[in-house]
Amino acid sequence: MVIINESEKKVEIAYPCEWKYKVIGEDKEKIEEAVKYVMGERPHTLDFSKTSNKGSYHSYELCTLVHNEDDRTELFRQLKEHNDVK
């Protein structure tokens, strides 16, 4: 659950929670393989979202349970650093 603290203009996230990542790349199969590599045996769903107008990029929505901020940001870092993810 995401709570916006109006007095400090800070977002507070109640962990554990379901988190969604947008994963974008050029090759559908390589994106799916990258997600499998990063997620390992961790339960998740990966749903195709859309293809860019020119067909150059494909986007997916990755959803998983994150346990704390470090967990959430580490998954983001691993996805971001993977060669097949933009």
Short mmCIF file of N, CA and C in Angstrom, two decimals:
data_model
loop_
_atom_site.label_atom_id
_atom_site.label_comp_id
_atom_site.label_asym_id
_atom_site.label_seq_id
_atom_site.Cartn_x
_atom_site.Cartn_y
_atom_site.Cartn_z
N MET A 1 0.85 -1.17 0.00
CA MET A 1 0.00 0.00 0.00
C MET A 1 0.90 1.24 0.00
N VAL A 2 0.53 2.23 -0.79
CA VAL A 2 1.29 3.48 -0.87
C VAL A 2 0.49 4.56 -0.15
N ILE A 3 1.15 5.25 0.78
CA ILE A 3 0.51 6.32 1.54
C ILE A 3 1.30 7.60 1.29
N ILE A 4 0.61 8.66 0.94
CA ILE A 4 1.28 9.95 0.74
C ILE A 4 1.12 10.78 2.00
N ASN A 5 2.24 11.13 2.60
CA ASN A 5 2.24 11.93 3.81
C ASN A 5 2.20 13.39 3.38
N GLU A 6 1.06 14.03 3.52
CA GLU A 6 0.87 15.40 3.04
C GLU A 6 1.78 16.41 3.75
N SER A 7 2.05 16.19 5.03
CA SER A 7 2.85 17.16 5.77
C SER A 7 4.30 17.19 5.30
N GLU A 8 4.82 16.06 4.86
CA GLU A 8 6.22 16.00 4.42
C GLU A 8 6.35 15.77 2.91
N LYS A 9 5.21 15.61 2.22
CA LYS A 9 5.20 15.33 0.77
C LYS A 9 6.09 14.12 0.47
N LYS A 10 5.99 13.10 1.32
CA LYS A 10 6.79 11.90 1.17
C LYS A 10 5.87 10.70 0.99
N VAL A 11 6.26 9.80 0.11
CA VAL A 11 5.48 8.59 -0.11
C VAL A 11 5.98 7.51 0.85
N GLU A 12 5.05 6.90 1.57
CA GLU A 12 5.38 5.82 2.47
C GLU A 12 4.78 4.54 1.91
N ILE A 13 5.59 3.52 1.80
CA ILE A 13 5.14 2.25 1.25
C ILE A 13 5.07 1.23 2.38
N ALA A 14 3.92 0.59 2.52
CA ALA A 14 3.75 -0.43 3.55
C ALA A 14 4.17 -1.78 2.96
N TYR A 15 5.25 -2.34 3.49
CA TYR A 15 5.78 -3.63 3.03
C TYR A 15 5.29 -4.73 3.94
N PRO A 16 5.21 -5.97 3.43
CA PRO A 16 5.37 -6.37 2.03
C PRO A 16 4.20 -5.90 1.20
N CYS A 17 4.44 -5.72 -0.11
CA CYS A 17 3.38 -5.29 -1.01
C CYS A 17 3.68 -5.78 -2.43
N GLU A 18 2.64 -5.80 -3.23
CA GLU A 18 2.78 -6.15 -4.64
C GLU A 18 3.36 -4.93 -5.35
N TRP A 19 4.38 -5.15 -6.18
CA TRP A 19 5.01 -4.04 -6.90
C TRP A 19 5.05 -4.36 -8.38
N LYS A 20 4.83 -3.34 -9.20
CA LYS A 20 4.84 -3.51 -10.65
C LYS A 20 6.00 -2.73 -11.25
N TYR A 21 6.71 -3.40 -12.15
CA TYR A 21 7.82 -2.79 -12.88
C TYR A 21 7.45 -2.79 -14.36
N LYS A 22 7.78 -1.74 -15.07
CA LYS A 22 7.63 -1.69 -16.52
C LYS A 22 8.97 -2.13 -17.09
N VAL A 23 8.96 -3.18 -17.91
CA VAL A 23 10.18 -3.73 -18.50
C VAL A 23 10.10 -3.53 -20.01
N ILE A 24 11.10 -2.85 -20.58
CA ILE A 24 11.08 -2.49 -21.99
C ILE A 24 12.36 -3.00 -22.65
N GLY A 25 12.21 -3.50 -23.87
CA GLY A 25 13.37 -3.97 -24.63
C GLY A 25 13.02 -4.09 -26.10
N GLU A 26 14.01 -4.53 -26.87
CA GLU A 26 13.84 -4.63 -28.32
C GLU A 26 13.36 -6.00 -28.78
N ASP A 27 13.69 -7.04 -28.05
CA ASP A 27 13.37 -8.41 -28.46
C ASP A 27 12.51 -9.08 -27.39
N LYS A 28 11.30 -9.50 -27.76
CA LYS A 28 10.37 -10.08 -26.79
C LYS A 28 10.96 -11.27 -26.06
N GLU A 29 11.57 -12.19 -26.79
CA GLU A 29 12.13 -13.39 -26.17
C GLU A 29 13.25 -13.04 -25.19
N LYS A 30 14.09 -12.09 -25.57
CA LYS A 30 15.21 -11.71 -24.70
C LYS A 30 14.71 -10.99 -23.45
N ILE A 31 13.64 -10.22 -23.57
CA ILE A 31 13.05 -9.56 -22.40
C ILE A 31 12.54 -10.63 -21.43
N GLU A 32 11.83 -11.61 -21.96
CA GLU A 32 11.29 -12.69 -21.13
C GLU A 32 12.42 -13.47 -20.46
N GLU A 33 13.49 -13.74 -21.19
CA GLU A 33 14.64 -14.45 -20.62
C GLU A 33 15.33 -13.61 -19.54
N ALA A 34 15.43 -12.31 -19.76
CA ALA A 34 16.05 -11.42 -18.78
C ALA A 34 15.25 -11.43 -17.48
N VAL A 35 13.94 -11.37 -17.59
CA VAL A 35 13.09 -11.38 -16.40
C VAL A 35 13.25 -12.71 -15.66
N LYS A 36 13.26 -13.82 -16.40
CA LYS A 36 13.46 -15.13 -15.76
C LYS A 36 14.79 -15.19 -15.04
N TYR A 37 15.82 -14.63 -15.65
CA TYR A 37 17.15 -14.63 -15.05
C TYR A 37 17.15 -13.83 -13.74
N VAL A 38 16.59 -12.63 -13.77
CA VAL A 38 16.57 -11.76 -12.58
C VAL A 38 15.67 -12.33 -11.49
N MET A 39 14.52 -12.83 -11.87
CA MET A 39 13.54 -13.30 -10.88
C MET A 39 13.85 -14.69 -10.35
N GLY A 40 14.55 -15.51 -11.10
CA GLY A 40 14.86 -16.85 -10.64
C GLY A 40 13.59 -17.62 -10.31
N GLU A 41 13.53 -18.21 -9.13
CA GLU A 41 12.37 -18.99 -8.69
C GLU A 41 11.33 -18.11 -7.98
N ARG A 42 11.59 -16.84 -7.88
CA ARG A 42 10.68 -15.93 -7.19
C ARG A 42 9.34 -15.84 -7.93
N PRO A 43 8.22 -16.00 -7.23
CA PRO A 43 6.91 -15.90 -7.89
C PRO A 43 6.69 -14.51 -8.51
N HIS A 44 6.18 -14.51 -9.73
CA HIS A 44 5.93 -13.25 -10.43
C HIS A 44 5.00 -13.49 -11.61
N THR A 45 4.47 -12.42 -12.13
CA THR A 45 3.74 -12.50 -13.40
C THR A 45 4.39 -11.51 -14.36
N LEU A 46 4.36 -11.86 -15.62
CA LEU A 46 4.91 -10.99 -16.66
C LEU A 46 3.87 -10.93 -17.77
N ASP A 47 3.29 -9.76 -17.96
CA ASP A 47 2.25 -9.58 -18.95
C ASP A 47 2.69 -8.60 -20.02
N PHE A 48 2.49 -9.00 -21.28
CA PHE A 48 2.80 -8.11 -22.39
C PHE A 48 1.92 -6.87 -22.29
N SER A 49 2.51 -5.71 -22.52
CA SER A 49 1.77 -4.46 -22.43
C SER A 49 1.51 -3.88 -23.82
N LYS A 50 2.60 -3.54 -24.55
CA LYS A 50 2.40 -2.99 -25.89
C LYS A 50 3.70 -2.97 -26.67
N THR A 51 3.57 -2.68 -27.96
CA THR A 51 4.71 -2.51 -28.86
C THR A 51 4.69 -1.06 -29.32
N SER A 52 5.88 -0.46 -29.45
CA SER A 52 5.97 0.93 -29.88
C SER A 52 5.40 1.09 -31.29
N ASN A 53 5.08 2.31 -31.65
CA ASN A 53 4.48 2.59 -32.97
C ASN A 53 5.31 2.06 -34.13
N LYS A 54 6.62 2.17 -34.02
CA LYS A 54 7.50 1.70 -35.10
C LYS A 54 7.87 0.23 -34.94
N GLY A 55 7.43 -0.39 -33.86
CA GLY A 55 7.72 -1.80 -33.63
C GLY A 55 9.11 -2.08 -33.10
N SER A 56 9.83 -1.03 -32.70
CA SER A 56 11.20 -1.19 -32.24
C SER A 56 11.30 -1.70 -30.80
N TYR A 57 10.33 -1.34 -29.97
CA TYR A 57 10.38 -1.69 -28.55
C TYR A 57 9.09 -2.38 -28.11
N HIS A 58 9.25 -3.25 -27.14
CA HIS A 58 8.13 -3.98 -26.56
C HIS A 58 8.16 -3.75 -25.05
N SER A 59 6.99 -3.58 -24.46
CA SER A 59 6.96 -3.37 -23.02
C SER A 59 6.09 -4.43 -22.35
N TYR A 60 6.50 -4.77 -21.13
CA TYR A 60 5.82 -5.75 -20.31
C TYR A 60 5.61 -5.16 -18.92
N GLU A 61 4.65 -5.72 -18.21
CA GLU A 61 4.44 -5.36 -16.82
C GLU A 61 4.81 -6.57 -15.97
N LEU A 62 5.82 -6.38 -15.12
CA LEU A 62 6.28 -7.41 -14.21
C LEU A 62 5.71 -7.12 -12.84
N CYS A 63 5.06 -8.10 -12.24
CA CYS A 63 4.44 -7.91 -10.93
C CYS A 63 4.97 -8.98 -9.97
N THR A 64 5.38 -8.56 -8.77
CA THR A 64 5.88 -9.49 -7.76
C THR A 64 5.69 -8.89 -6.38
N LEU A 65 5.84 -9.73 -5.37
CA LEU A 65 5.76 -9.28 -3.99
C LEU A 65 7.15 -8.81 -3.56
N VAL A 66 7.25 -7.59 -3.06
CA VAL A 66 8.51 -7.09 -2.52
C VAL A 66 8.38 -6.99 -1.01
N HIS A 67 9.46 -7.29 -0.31
CA HIS A 67 9.40 -7.39 1.15
C HIS A 67 9.84 -6.14 1.89
N ASN A 68 10.66 -5.33 1.23
CA ASN A 68 11.13 -4.07 1.83
C ASN A 68 11.73 -3.20 0.74
N GLU A 69 12.14 -2.01 1.09
CA GLU A 69 12.68 -1.09 0.08
C GLU A 69 13.93 -1.61 -0.58
N ASP A 70 14.81 -2.24 0.18
CA ASP A 70 16.03 -2.79 -0.41
C ASP A 70 15.71 -3.86 -1.45
N ASP A 71 14.75 -4.70 -1.13
CA ASP A 71 14.31 -5.74 -2.06
C ASP A 71 13.77 -5.11 -3.34
N ARG A 72 12.90 -4.11 -3.20
CA ARG A 72 12.30 -3.42 -4.33
C ARG A 72 13.35 -2.76 -5.21
N THR A 73 14.26 -2.03 -4.60
CA THR A 73 15.27 -1.31 -5.38
C THR A 73 16.31 -2.24 -5.98
N GLU A 74 16.60 -3.36 -5.32
CA GLU A 74 17.57 -4.32 -5.88
C GLU A 74 17.01 -4.97 -7.13
N LEU A 75 15.74 -5.33 -7.13
CA LEU A 75 15.13 -5.88 -8.35
C LEU A 75 15.19 -4.86 -9.48
N PHE A 76 14.87 -3.60 -9.17
CA PHE A 76 14.93 -2.54 -10.17
C PHE A 76 16.35 -2.42 -10.74
N ARG A 77 17.35 -2.44 -9.86
CA ARG A 77 18.74 -2.32 -10.29
C ARG A 77 19.13 -3.47 -11.22
N GLN A 78 18.78 -4.69 -10.85
CA GLN A 78 19.13 -5.85 -11.68
C GLN A 78 18.46 -5.81 -13.04
N LEU A 79 17.20 -5.41 -13.08
CA LEU A 79 16.51 -5.28 -14.35
C LEU A 79 17.15 -4.19 -15.21
N LYS A 80 17.41 -3.05 -14.59
CA LYS A 80 17.99 -1.91 -15.30
C LYS A 80 19.36 -2.22 -15.89
N GLU A 81 20.15 -3.01 -15.17
CA GLU A 81 21.51 -3.31 -15.62
C GLU A 81 21.60 -4.46 -16.61
N HIS A 82 20.49 -5.18 -16.82
CA HIS A 82 20.52 -6.30 -17.76
C HIS A 82 20.63 -5.76 -19.19
N ASN A 83 21.49 -6.36 -19.99
CA ASN A 83 21.75 -5.88 -21.35
C ASN A 83 20.54 -5.88 -22.27
N ASP A 84 19.57 -6.75 -22.01
CA ASP A 84 18.42 -6.85 -22.91
C ASP A 84 17.22 -6.02 -22.45
N VAL A 85 17.42 -5.23 -21.40
CA VAL A 85 16.36 -4.36 -20.88
C VAL A 85 16.80 -2.92 -21.06
N LYS A 86 15.89 -2.12 -21.60
CA LYS A 86 16.19 -0.70 -21.80
C LYS A 86 15.78 0.06 -20.57
#
